Coordinates of C-alpha atoms in Angstrom, one line a residue:
Chain Q
M126 CA 5.2 20.4 25.5
R127 CA 1.6 19.2 25.8
T128 CA 1.3 18.8 22.0
T129 CA 5.0 18.3 21.2
I130 CA 5.4 15.0 23.2
P131 CA 2.3 13.4 21.6
L132 CA 3.4 14.5 18.2
V133 CA 6.9 13.0 18.6
L134 CA 5.4 9.8 20.0
T135 CA 2.9 9.7 17.1
F136 CA 5.8 10.0 14.6
I137 CA 8.0 7.4 16.2
V138 CA 5.3 4.8 16.8
G139 CA 3.7 5.6 13.4
V140 CA 6.9 5.1 11.5
F141 CA 7.7 2.0 13.5
M142 CA 4.3 0.4 12.7
V143 CA 4.5 1.3 9.0
G144 CA 7.9 -0.5 9.0
E145 CA 6.1 -3.7 9.9
F146 CA 5.1 -4.2 6.3
F147 CA 8.7 -3.8 5.1
I148 CA 10.9 -5.4 7.7
P149 CA 10.2 -9.2 8.3
H150 CA 13.0 -9.6 11.0
W151 CA 11.7 -11.5 14.0
G152 CA 13.0 -9.0 16.5
Y153 CA 11.1 -6.2 14.8
Q154 CA 7.9 -8.2 14.6
Q155 CA 8.2 -9.2 18.3
V156 CA 8.5 -5.5 19.3
K157 CA 5.5 -4.7 17.1
S158 CA 3.5 -7.4 18.8
L159 CA 4.4 -6.0 22.1
V160 CA 3.3 -2.5 21.1
L161 CA 0.0 -3.9 19.9
E162 CA -0.5 -5.7 23.2
F163 CA 0.1 -2.3 24.9
G164 CA -2.7 -0.9 22.8
A165 CA -5.0 -3.8 23.7
V166 CA -4.3 -3.2 27.4
V167 CA -5.1 0.5 27.1
S168 CA -8.3 -0.3 25.2
G169 CA -9.2 -2.8 27.9
V170 CA -8.7 -0.2 30.6
A171 CA -10.9 2.2 28.6
F172 CA -13.8 -0.2 29.1
F173 CA -13.8 0.8 32.8
L174 CA -14.0 4.4 31.7
G175 CA -16.9 3.4 29.4
V176 CA -18.8 1.9 32.3
I177 CA -18.2 5.1 34.4
N178 CA -19.5 7.2 31.5
L179 CA -22.6 5.1 31.2
V180 CA -23.3 5.6 34.9
Q181 CA -22.5 9.3 34.7
V182 CA -24.9 9.9 31.8
N183 CA -27.8 7.7 32.9
M184 CA -27.8 7.9 36.7
P185 CA -28.7 11.6 36.9
V186 CA -31.7 10.9 34.7
V187 CA -32.9 8.1 37.0
V188 CA -32.3 10.1 40.2
G189 CA -34.0 13.2 38.7
R190 CA -36.9 11.2 37.3
E191 CA -36.5 12.9 34.0
D192 CA -38.1 11.7 30.7
D193 CA -37.8 7.9 30.1
W194 CA -35.9 7.4 33.3
Q195 CA -37.3 3.8 33.5
Y196 CA -35.3 2.8 30.4
K197 CA -32.1 4.2 32.0
L198 CA -32.9 2.2 35.2
I199 CA -33.3 -1.0 33.2
L200 CA -30.0 -0.3 31.4
L201 CA -28.1 0.3 34.7
L202 CA -29.7 -2.7 36.4
S203 CA -28.9 -5.0 33.4
M204 CA -25.3 -3.8 33.3
A205 CA -24.9 -4.3 37.0
A206 CA -26.5 -7.7 36.9
M207 CA -24.3 -9.0 34.1
M208 CA -21.2 -7.5 35.8
V209 CA -21.9 -9.1 39.2
I210 CA -22.9 -12.4 37.8
G211 CA -20.0 -12.5 35.4
L212 CA -17.5 -11.6 38.2
W213 CA -19.1 -14.1 40.6
E214 CA -18.9 -17.0 38.2
G215 CA -15.5 -16.0 36.8
T216 CA -14.0 -18.4 34.3
T217 CA -16.9 -20.8 34.5
R218 CA -19.4 -18.1 33.4
M219 CA -19.7 -19.5 29.9
E220 CA -20.1 -23.2 30.9
D221 CA -23.5 -25.0 30.6
G222 CA -25.8 -24.2 33.5
A223 CA -24.1 -20.9 34.4
A224 CA -26.4 -18.0 35.0
Y225 CA -24.3 -15.7 32.9
K226 CA -24.5 -18.0 29.9
W227 CA -28.3 -18.4 30.4
L228 CA -28.7 -14.6 30.4
F229 CA -26.4 -14.4 27.3
D230 CA -28.2 -17.1 25.4
A231 CA -31.8 -16.4 26.5
V232 CA -31.8 -12.6 26.6
F233 CA -28.9 -11.0 24.8
I234 CA -28.8 -13.3 21.7
P235 CA -32.5 -13.0 20.9
L236 CA -32.4 -9.3 21.4
N237 CA -29.5 -9.1 19.0
A238 CA -31.3 -11.3 16.5
T239 CA -34.4 -9.1 16.8
M240 CA -32.4 -6.0 15.8
F241 CA -30.8 -7.8 12.9
A242 CA -34.2 -9.1 11.8
L243 CA -35.5 -5.5 11.6
L244 CA -33.0 -4.9 8.8
A245 CA -35.1 -6.9 6.4
F246 CA -38.0 -4.5 6.8
Y247 CA -35.8 -1.4 6.7
I248 CA -34.3 -2.7 3.4
A249 CA -37.8 -3.0 2.0
S250 CA -38.8 0.5 3.0
A251 CA -35.5 2.0 1.8
A252 CA -35.8 0.2 -1.5
F253 CA -39.3 1.4 -2.0
R254 CA -38.1 5.0 -1.6
A255 CA -34.9 4.7 -3.5
F256 CA -35.9 2.7 -6.6
R257 CA -37.9 5.4 -8.3
A258 CA -37.4 6.4 -11.9
R259 CA -36.9 10.1 -11.2
N260 CA -34.1 10.6 -13.7
A261 CA -31.8 8.6 -16.1
E262 CA -29.4 7.4 -13.4
A263 CA -32.3 6.4 -11.0
T264 CA -34.0 4.5 -13.9
V265 CA -30.8 2.6 -14.6
L266 CA -30.5 1.8 -10.9
L267 CA -34.1 0.6 -10.9
L268 CA -33.7 -1.6 -14.0
A269 CA -30.5 -3.1 -12.6
A270 CA -32.1 -3.8 -9.3
C271 CA -35.1 -5.5 -10.9
I272 CA -32.9 -7.7 -13.1
V273 CA -30.7 -8.8 -10.3
M274 CA -33.6 -9.5 -7.9
L275 CA -35.5 -11.4 -10.6
A276 CA -32.5 -13.4 -11.7
R277 CA -31.7 -14.4 -8.1
V278 CA -35.0 -16.1 -7.5
P279 CA -35.9 -19.5 -9.1
I280 CA -38.9 -18.1 -11.0
G281 CA -36.6 -15.7 -12.9
E282 CA -35.0 -18.7 -14.7
Q283 CA -38.4 -20.0 -15.6
I284 CA -39.4 -17.0 -17.6
P285 CA -39.8 -18.4 -21.1
G286 CA -37.3 -17.0 -23.7
I287 CA -35.2 -14.8 -21.4
G288 CA -34.8 -16.8 -18.2
E289 CA -31.3 -18.2 -19.1
Y290 CA -30.1 -14.8 -20.4
L291 CA -31.4 -13.1 -17.3
S292 CA -29.2 -15.2 -15.1
R293 CA -26.1 -14.7 -17.3
F294 CA -26.7 -10.9 -17.5
Q295 CA -27.1 -10.8 -13.7
N296 CA -23.8 -12.7 -13.2
W297 CA -22.1 -10.3 -15.6
L298 CA -23.6 -7.3 -13.8
M299 CA -22.4 -8.5 -10.4
D300 CA -19.0 -9.7 -11.6
V301 CA -18.0 -6.8 -14.0
P302 CA -19.5 -3.4 -13.5
N303 CA -20.3 -3.9 -9.8
V304 CA -16.8 -5.2 -8.9
A305 CA -15.2 -2.5 -11.0
G306 CA -17.1 0.2 -9.1
R307 CA -16.2 -1.4 -5.8
R308 CA -12.6 -1.6 -6.7
A309 CA -12.5 2.0 -7.8
I310 CA -13.9 2.9 -4.3
F311 CA -11.3 0.7 -2.6
I312 CA -8.4 2.3 -4.5
G313 CA -9.6 5.8 -3.9
A314 CA -10.3 5.1 -0.2
A315 CA -6.9 3.3 0.2
L316 CA -5.0 6.3 -1.2
G317 CA -7.1 8.7 0.9
A318 CA -6.2 6.5 3.9
V319 CA -2.5 6.7 3.1
A320 CA -2.7 10.5 2.8
T321 CA -4.5 10.7 6.1
G322 CA -2.1 8.4 7.8
V323 CA 0.9 10.3 6.5
R324 CA -0.7 13.6 7.7
I325 CA -1.2 12.3 11.2
I326 CA 2.3 10.7 11.4
L327 CA 4.0 13.8 10.2
G328 CA 2.0 15.9 12.6
I329 CA 0.3 18.0 9.9
E330 CA -3.1 16.9 11.2
R331 CA -3.4 17.6 14.9
S332 CA -7.1 17.9 15.8
H333 CA -7.2 14.4 17.2
L334 CA -4.8 15.4 20.0
G335 CA -7.4 17.7 21.5
G336 CA -5.9 20.3 23.9
D337 CA -6.8 23.9 24.6
Chain J
M71 CA 21.5 -69.4 22.0
K72 CA 19.7 -68.4 18.8
G73 CA 17.7 -65.8 20.7
L74 CA 20.9 -64.3 22.2
L75 CA 22.5 -64.1 18.8
A76 CA 19.4 -62.4 17.4
S77 CA 19.4 -59.8 20.2
L78 CA 23.1 -59.1 19.8
S79 CA 22.7 -58.6 16.0
Q80 CA 19.7 -56.3 16.6
F81 CA 21.8 -54.4 19.1
W82 CA 24.7 -53.9 16.7
V83 CA 22.3 -52.9 13.8
I84 CA 20.7 -50.3 16.1
W85 CA 24.2 -49.1 17.3
I86 CA 25.5 -48.8 13.7
V87 CA 22.3 -47.0 12.6
L88 CA 22.5 -44.5 15.5
N89 CA 26.2 -43.9 15.5
V90 CA 27.7 -44.3 12.1
P91 CA 26.9 -41.2 10.1
G92 CA 24.8 -41.8 7.0
M93 CA 24.0 -45.5 7.8
G94 CA 20.3 -46.1 7.5
L95 CA 19.8 -42.4 6.8
A96 CA 19.2 -40.7 3.5
A97 CA 20.2 -37.2 2.8
D98 CA 17.2 -36.4 0.5
L99 CA 16.0 -33.7 2.8
T100 CA 16.7 -30.0 2.0
V101 CA 16.3 -27.4 4.7
E102 CA 16.2 -23.8 3.6
A103 CA 15.1 -20.5 5.0
P104 CA 12.2 -19.1 3.0
Q105 CA 12.9 -16.0 1.0
Y106 CA 12.8 -12.8 3.1
S107 CA 12.0 -14.7 6.1
S108 CA 11.4 -13.5 9.7
G109 CA 14.2 -15.8 10.9
L110 CA 11.7 -18.0 12.7
K111 CA 10.9 -20.5 9.9
L112 CA 12.6 -23.1 7.9
G113 CA 11.2 -24.8 4.8
L114 CA 11.7 -28.6 4.5
N115 CA 11.6 -30.4 1.2
W116 CA 12.2 -34.1 0.7
T117 CA 11.7 -36.8 -1.9
V118 CA 9.3 -39.5 -1.1
P119 CA 11.3 -42.7 -0.5
T120 CA 10.3 -46.0 -2.1
V121 CA 9.7 -47.6 1.3
Q122 CA 6.0 -47.3 2.1
S123 CA 5.3 -45.8 5.5
D124 CA 2.0 -45.2 7.3
S125 CA 2.8 -41.7 8.5
L126 CA 5.7 -39.3 8.7
L127 CA 7.2 -37.7 11.8
I128 CA 9.5 -34.6 11.6
V129 CA 11.9 -34.1 14.5
R130 CA 14.2 -31.1 15.1
S131 CA 17.4 -30.6 17.1
G132 CA 19.1 -27.3 17.9
V133 CA 22.1 -29.1 19.3
G134 CA 23.6 -31.4 16.7
P135 CA 23.0 -34.0 14.0
N136 CA 22.4 -36.7 16.6
G137 CA 19.9 -35.0 18.8
P138 CA 18.5 -34.5 21.4
W139 CA 15.3 -34.4 19.3
E140 CA 12.0 -32.7 19.7
I141 CA 8.9 -33.2 17.7
A142 CA 8.3 -30.5 15.0
K143 CA 5.3 -32.2 13.3
S144 CA 3.7 -35.6 13.6
G145 CA 1.0 -37.4 11.7
L146 CA 2.0 -36.2 8.2
Q147 CA 0.7 -38.2 5.3
P148 CA 3.3 -40.4 3.6
S149 CA 2.7 -38.6 0.3
E150 CA 3.7 -35.2 1.8
T151 CA 7.0 -33.7 0.5
E152 CA 7.2 -30.3 2.1
F153 CA 6.7 -28.6 5.5
V154 CA 7.4 -25.2 6.9
D155 CA 8.6 -25.4 10.5
K156 CA 8.4 -22.5 13.0
V157 CA 11.5 -23.1 15.1
T158 CA 10.3 -21.3 18.2
D159 CA 6.9 -20.2 19.5
D160 CA 8.3 -17.4 21.8
A161 CA 11.2 -15.6 20.1
F162 CA 11.7 -13.4 23.2
R163 CA 12.1 -16.3 25.7
S164 CA 13.8 -18.8 23.4
P165 CA 15.3 -16.9 20.4
P166 CA 16.1 -18.9 17.2
L167 CA 19.4 -20.7 17.2
E168 CA 22.1 -20.6 14.6
Q169 CA 21.4 -24.0 13.0
Y170 CA 18.8 -26.7 13.2
W171 CA 19.0 -30.4 12.3
Y172 CA 16.0 -32.2 11.0
R173 CA 15.0 -35.8 10.4
V174 CA 11.9 -36.9 8.5
V175 CA 11.1 -40.3 10.0
G176 CA 8.9 -42.8 8.3
L177 CA 6.7 -44.8 10.7
A178 CA 5.0 -48.1 10.2
A179 CA 1.4 -48.6 11.2
G180 CA 0.8 -49.0 14.9
M181 CA 3.8 -46.9 15.9
T182 CA 2.7 -44.3 18.6
V183 CA 4.5 -41.0 18.9
K184 CA 5.4 -39.9 22.4
K185 CA 7.0 -36.7 23.4
D186 CA 9.6 -37.9 26.0
P187 CA 13.1 -38.1 24.5
D188 CA 13.7 -41.8 25.3
S189 CA 10.5 -43.0 23.6
L190 CA 11.3 -40.7 20.7
T191 CA 14.8 -42.2 20.3
Q192 CA 13.5 -45.8 20.5
L193 CA 10.8 -44.9 17.9
M194 CA 13.3 -43.4 15.6
A195 CA 15.5 -46.5 16.0
S196 CA 12.7 -48.8 14.9
S197 CA 11.5 -46.5 12.1
L198 CA 11.3 -47.6 8.4
F199 CA 13.5 -44.8 7.2
Q200 CA 15.0 -41.5 8.2
L201 CA 15.9 -38.5 6.0
E202 CA 18.3 -36.0 7.5
G203 CA 19.2 -32.4 6.7
S204 CA 20.1 -29.2 8.4
G205 CA 19.6 -25.5 7.8
R206 CA 20.1 -22.0 9.2
P207 CA 17.3 -19.6 9.8
E208 CA 17.9 -16.3 8.1
A209 CA 16.2 -13.2 9.3
S210 CA 15.9 -10.6 6.5
L211 CA 15.9 -6.9 7.2
F212 CA 13.8 -6.0 4.1
K213 CA 11.4 -7.7 1.8
H214 CA 12.9 -7.0 -1.6
Y215 CA 9.8 -7.7 -3.6
P216 CA 9.0 -5.2 -6.4
G217 CA 5.5 -4.6 -4.8
I218 CA 7.0 -3.7 -1.5
W219 CA 9.3 -1.2 -3.1
M220 CA 6.3 0.2 -5.0
L221 CA 4.4 0.5 -1.7
L222 CA 7.3 2.3 -0.1
L223 CA 7.6 4.6 -3.1
I224 CA 3.9 5.5 -2.9
V225 CA 4.1 6.3 0.8
L226 CA 7.2 8.4 0.4
S227 CA 5.8 10.1 -2.7
V228 CA 2.7 11.1 -0.8
A229 CA 4.8 12.5 2.0
A230 CA 7.2 14.3 -0.4
M231 CA 4.3 15.8 -2.4
I232 CA 2.6 17.0 0.8
F233 CA 5.7 19.0 1.6
Y234 CA 6.1 20.2 -2.0
F235 CA 2.5 21.4 -2.4
S236 CA 2.6 23.0 1.1
A237 CA 5.6 25.0 0.0
Q238 CA 3.7 26.0 -3.2
V239 CA 0.8 27.2 -1.0
R240 CA 3.2 29.3 1.1
K241 CA 4.4 30.9 -2.2
G242 CA 0.9 31.8 -3.1
N243 CA 0.0 29.0 -5.5
G244 CA -3.0 27.8 -3.6
S245 CA -5.1 24.7 -4.5
K246 CA -8.8 24.6 -4.8
I247 CA -11.0 21.7 -3.7
R248 CA -14.1 21.0 -5.8
R249 CA -17.4 21.6 -4.1
I250 CA -18.6 18.5 -2.3
A251 CA -22.3 18.9 -1.5
G252 CA -22.2 16.5 1.4
I253 CA -19.5 18.4 3.2
D254 CA -21.3 21.8 2.6
A255 CA -24.4 20.1 4.0
I256 CA -22.7 19.6 7.4
E257 CA -22.6 23.3 8.2
E258 CA -26.1 23.7 6.8
G259 CA -27.3 20.8 8.9
I260 CA -25.8 22.4 12.0
G261 CA -27.5 25.7 11.1
R262 CA -30.8 23.8 10.7
A263 CA -30.4 22.2 14.1
T264 CA -29.8 25.6 15.7
E265 CA -32.9 27.1 14.1
M266 CA -35.0 24.1 15.3
G267 CA -33.5 24.1 18.7
K268 CA -32.6 20.5 18.4
P269 CA -29.3 18.7 18.8
V270 CA -26.9 17.4 16.2
L271 CA -26.1 13.7 16.4
Y272 CA -22.7 12.5 15.4
V273 CA -21.8 8.8 15.0
P274 CA -18.1 8.1 14.4
G275 CA -18.7 4.5 13.2
I276 CA -18.5 1.3 15.2
D277 CA -14.9 0.2 14.6
N278 CA -12.0 0.6 16.8
L279 CA -9.7 3.6 17.0
E280 CA -7.0 1.7 14.9
D281 CA -9.2 1.8 11.8
I282 CA -8.3 4.8 9.6
Q283 CA -12.0 5.6 9.0
T284 CA -12.5 6.1 12.7
I285 CA -9.5 8.3 12.9
A286 CA -10.7 10.3 9.9
S287 CA -14.1 10.6 11.6
I288 CA -12.5 11.8 14.9
L289 CA -10.6 14.5 12.9
I290 CA -13.8 15.7 11.3
L291 CA -15.5 15.7 14.7
G292 CA -13.0 18.3 15.8
E293 CA -14.2 20.7 13.1
V294 CA -17.9 19.8 13.6
S295 CA -17.7 20.4 17.3
K296 CA -16.0 23.8 16.7
T297 CA -18.9 24.8 14.4
V298 CA -21.5 23.4 16.8
A299 CA -19.9 25.5 19.6
E300 CA -20.0 28.6 17.4
Y301 CA -23.6 28.1 16.6
Q302 CA -24.3 27.3 20.3
T303 CA -26.2 24.1 19.4
D304 CA -26.2 20.9 21.4
L305 CA -24.1 18.0 20.2
I306 CA -24.5 14.3 20.9
V307 CA -21.7 11.9 20.0
S308 CA -22.7 8.3 20.2
C309 CA -19.7 5.9 20.5
C310 CA -19.5 2.2 20.3
I311 CA -16.0 1.7 21.5
P312 CA -14.9 3.1 24.9
I313 CA -11.4 4.2 23.8
V314 CA -13.1 6.1 20.9
R315 CA -15.3 7.8 23.4
E316 CA -12.3 9.0 25.3
V317 CA -10.6 10.5 22.3
A318 CA -13.9 12.0 21.0
D319 CA -14.5 13.6 24.4
E320 CA -11.1 15.3 24.2
V321 CA -11.6 16.3 20.6
V322 CA -15.1 17.8 21.3
R323 CA -13.8 19.6 24.4
S324 CA -11.0 21.1 22.3
G325 CA -13.5 22.2 19.6
Y326 CA -15.4 24.1 22.2
Y327 CA -12.2 25.7 23.5
R328 CA -11.2 26.8 20.0
A329 CA -14.6 28.3 19.3
G330 CA -14.2 30.4 22.5
H331 CA -17.0 28.6 24.4
P332 CA -15.3 26.2 26.8
D333 CA -18.1 26.5 29.4
A334 CA -20.7 25.4 26.9
F335 CA -19.1 21.9 26.7
D336 CA -21.4 19.3 28.2
P337 CA -19.4 16.2 29.4
T338 CA -22.5 14.0 29.0
S339 CA -22.7 14.9 25.3
V340 CA -20.1 12.3 24.3
R341 CA -21.6 8.9 25.3
F342 CA -20.5 5.4 25.3
I343 CA -23.6 3.3 24.3
A344 CA -22.5 -0.3 24.1
S345 CA -19.6 -2.3 22.6
D346 CA -22.0 -4.7 20.8
Q347 CA -23.0 -3.7 17.3
F348 CA -26.8 -4.1 17.6
A349 CA -27.0 -3.0 21.2
F350 CA -25.2 0.2 20.1
C351 CA -27.7 0.5 17.2
A352 CA -30.6 0.1 19.6
G353 CA -29.2 2.7 21.9
T354 CA -28.5 5.2 19.2
N355 CA -32.0 4.7 17.8
G356 CA -33.3 5.4 21.3
I357 CA -31.4 8.7 21.3
M358 CA -32.9 9.6 17.9
Y359 CA -36.5 8.8 19.1
R360 CA -36.2 10.6 22.4
E361 CA -33.9 13.5 21.7
K362 CA -35.0 14.0 18.1
P363 CA -31.8 15.5 16.6
A364 CA -32.4 17.7 13.6
T365 CA -29.2 16.6 11.9
N366 CA -27.6 13.1 11.9
I367 CA -24.0 12.7 10.8
Y368 CA -22.7 9.2 10.2
L369 CA -19.0 9.3 9.4
G370 CA -16.7 6.2 9.8
R371 CA -16.9 2.5 9.4
F372 CA -20.3 0.9 9.6
F373 CA -21.7 -2.6 9.1
A374 CA -25.2 -4.0 9.2
E375 CA -26.5 -1.4 11.6
S376 CA -26.0 1.4 9.0
L377 CA -29.5 1.1 7.4
I378 CA -31.2 0.7 10.7
L379 CA -29.6 4.0 11.9
A380 CA -30.3 5.8 8.6
E381 CA -33.9 4.6 8.4
T382 CA -34.6 5.6 12.0
G383 CA -33.2 9.0 11.2
Y384 CA -35.4 9.3 8.1
V385 CA -38.5 8.4 10.1
N386 CA -37.5 11.2 12.6
R387 CA -37.2 13.6 9.6
S388 CA -33.6 14.5 10.4
I389 CA -31.3 15.7 7.7
Q390 CA -28.7 12.9 7.3
I391 CA -25.1 13.1 6.1
A392 CA -23.2 9.9 5.8
G393 CA -19.7 9.0 4.8
T394 CA -17.9 5.7 4.7
A395 CA -15.3 3.8 2.7
E396 CA -17.1 0.5 3.4
A397 CA -18.4 -0.3 -0.1
T398 CA -21.0 -2.8 1.2
Q399 CA -22.7 -0.1 3.3
L400 CA -22.6 2.8 0.8
P401 CA -25.8 1.6 -1.1
F402 CA -27.8 1.7 2.1
F403 CA -26.5 5.2 3.0
I404 CA -27.2 6.4 -0.5
A405 CA -30.7 5.1 -0.4
A406 CA -31.6 6.4 3.1
C407 CA -29.5 9.6 3.6
D408 CA -29.7 13.0 2.1
Y409 CA -26.0 13.3 1.4
T410 CA -23.4 10.6 1.1
L411 CA -19.6 10.9 1.1
I412 CA -18.1 8.0 -0.9
G413 CA -14.8 6.5 0.0
E414 CA -12.0 9.0 -0.4
E415 CA -14.4 12.0 0.2
L416 CA -14.5 10.9 3.8
F417 CA -10.8 11.5 4.1
A418 CA -11.1 14.9 2.4
V419 CA -13.7 16.4 4.9
S420 CA -11.2 17.6 7.5
A421 CA -9.2 19.5 4.9
Y422 CA -12.3 20.8 3.3
L423 CA -13.8 22.1 6.5
S424 CA -10.6 23.6 8.0
Q425 CA -9.3 24.9 4.6
D426 CA -5.8 24.5 6.2
P427 CA -3.4 24.9 3.3
R428 CA -1.2 22.0 4.5
L429 CA -4.2 19.7 4.6
V430 CA -5.5 20.8 1.2
S431 CA -2.0 20.2 -0.2
S432 CA -2.2 16.6 1.1
L433 CA -5.4 16.1 -0.9
K434 CA -3.5 17.3 -4.0
A435 CA -0.7 14.9 -3.3
S436 CA -3.1 11.9 -3.0
D437 CA -4.8 13.1 -6.3
V438 CA -1.4 13.1 -8.1
V439 CA -0.7 9.6 -6.8
K440 CA -4.2 8.5 -7.9
L441 CA -3.4 9.8 -11.5
V442 CA -0.2 7.8 -11.5
C443 CA -2.1 4.7 -10.3
V444 CA -4.6 5.2 -13.1
G445 CA -1.7 5.3 -15.6
F446 CA -0.3 2.1 -14.3
L447 CA -3.7 0.5 -14.4
V448 CA -4.1 1.4 -18.1
V449 CA -0.6 0.2 -18.9
G450 CA -1.2 -3.0 -16.9
I451 CA -4.5 -3.7 -18.7
V452 CA -2.8 -3.3 -22.1
S453 CA 0.3 -5.3 -21.1
H454 CA -1.7 -8.2 -19.6
S455 CA -4.0 -8.3 -22.6
L456 CA -0.9 -8.7 -24.8
G457 CA 0.4 -11.4 -22.5
L458 CA 3.1 -9.3 -20.8
G459 CA 2.9 -9.7 -17.1
F460 CA 5.7 -7.4 -16.0
I461 CA 3.4 -4.6 -14.7
G462 CA 1.5 -7.0 -12.5
N463 CA 4.7 -8.4 -11.1
L464 CA 5.9 -4.9 -10.4
F465 CA 3.1 -4.6 -7.8
S466 CA 3.2 -8.1 -6.4
L467 CA 3.8 -8.2 -2.7
T468 CA 4.9 -11.9 -2.7
G469 CA 7.5 -12.1 -5.4
G470 CA 5.4 -12.5 -8.6
L471 CA 2.0 -13.5 -10.0
P472 CA 1.2 -17.2 -10.2

């Protein structure tokens, strides 16, 4: 019973949601929207469980003064502060002058931007390692990368004799082989996704249900 | 006296326009339900009258050809000749009626549109022209486009072939999966972590549970957690979405039970980090720096944080196995990880690891459909090159190629 009911529910809801693409009737679409709202409510409730998990994982480290407990304390205090301030200010929390908005704009956004900015340096270090002419395929990758990078900067077009052709070749490279490869990946992934979805709806794949 | 006569004549003109059908009104407005409609929309088409107006107003009535009217759309340009009206915003509370009457009203400059019925009636009475028409919303039960039928055929074909190949496996005609280095490396990586006494880090992507890549990753997590339990290694699962954490927790717990080590399951091993992309990335990086996992497994949907995670793992000298169907992130994983599963290989991992005949047969089913799709692609390329568009139209989801 513990696995049968979820399997039956999965089948019924799965078939119903697949039908959304085939049945345009407004009654069907309204029920589908309702089911999606149910899912959104469940996901919203799961946020409470996420907060509980954060406390469960980090509080023992702080209490026991284990390694790096200070970082856990900052995490818990930051979470508590945002929660309290957000609840206190309520619907006005994102208005100008609100403390929540100030914390969001002055702390959270810059920290986010900092992490994103690191990406540029990580790209450089990964490219330095990856673009090595170890074999034929790696050499082709290296040449293609060099051509695209050179053609994308203004100085590439200024190279006498080949500047114009470099730009055209780069455009062809991005529009033809690159798009062809990406579409092949999309098609393969889409069919794999269909097969995975069918396996789950038919109950062939059951490991996501957990259980003993 | 003259003023009284003028008022009376105006009154009679207005009375005739309002009450005599067709007087002052043109029937150049067609109202039709769009093809294979949901039953909530009506398409209006009209011919632009010769009378120049400043703007157009569209009013709708569900009662009769003479109102009461409500505004469907205001402020349309005088050159517009079509409009799709959604007859109701809340189909549950106010379901669509059987028939709707419309008027396209031409307004002169300076005429202000107000919502109250009396003002609207007066406005219409003083308008430059009115086009009238009526139509019935039609709710279709199925979209009869060729592409929709093809999509249904593909889904049903995959399901039918899964059952067929499963039956073949039961008869002893098993299928083989080609060796995929990245998937073999998962077990090797878990063994490496065991030897080094370090944990395995598993990241199931940052998208929600409704994404198929996340679902595939959770399915794989079940097999990985069973192997981790058998090797008696520590596992850390870093989740970005709380609901994914809950499902992952249950799946990991189940993996430990299936391996016969239920007591070895650590509830704090499956962690919700943060629901924001880069906060999650920073938290997971922190786990890598502090707990120094020997093996990092990134399977699921990733975005810009993919390279930050992979590079941090590289710096920590972890063996890294990544898999995603997100084409924009694959180059980063290929550059920074030891093994990368590309696109469809991600969906084959659970079958490969479990070697369950039914799961393997589903791989064979999707491979057969892939071959058929390749065939259609080749035929489509040739036919389009020859100017024959029928193959493309066969897969169109909207009734035909432009």
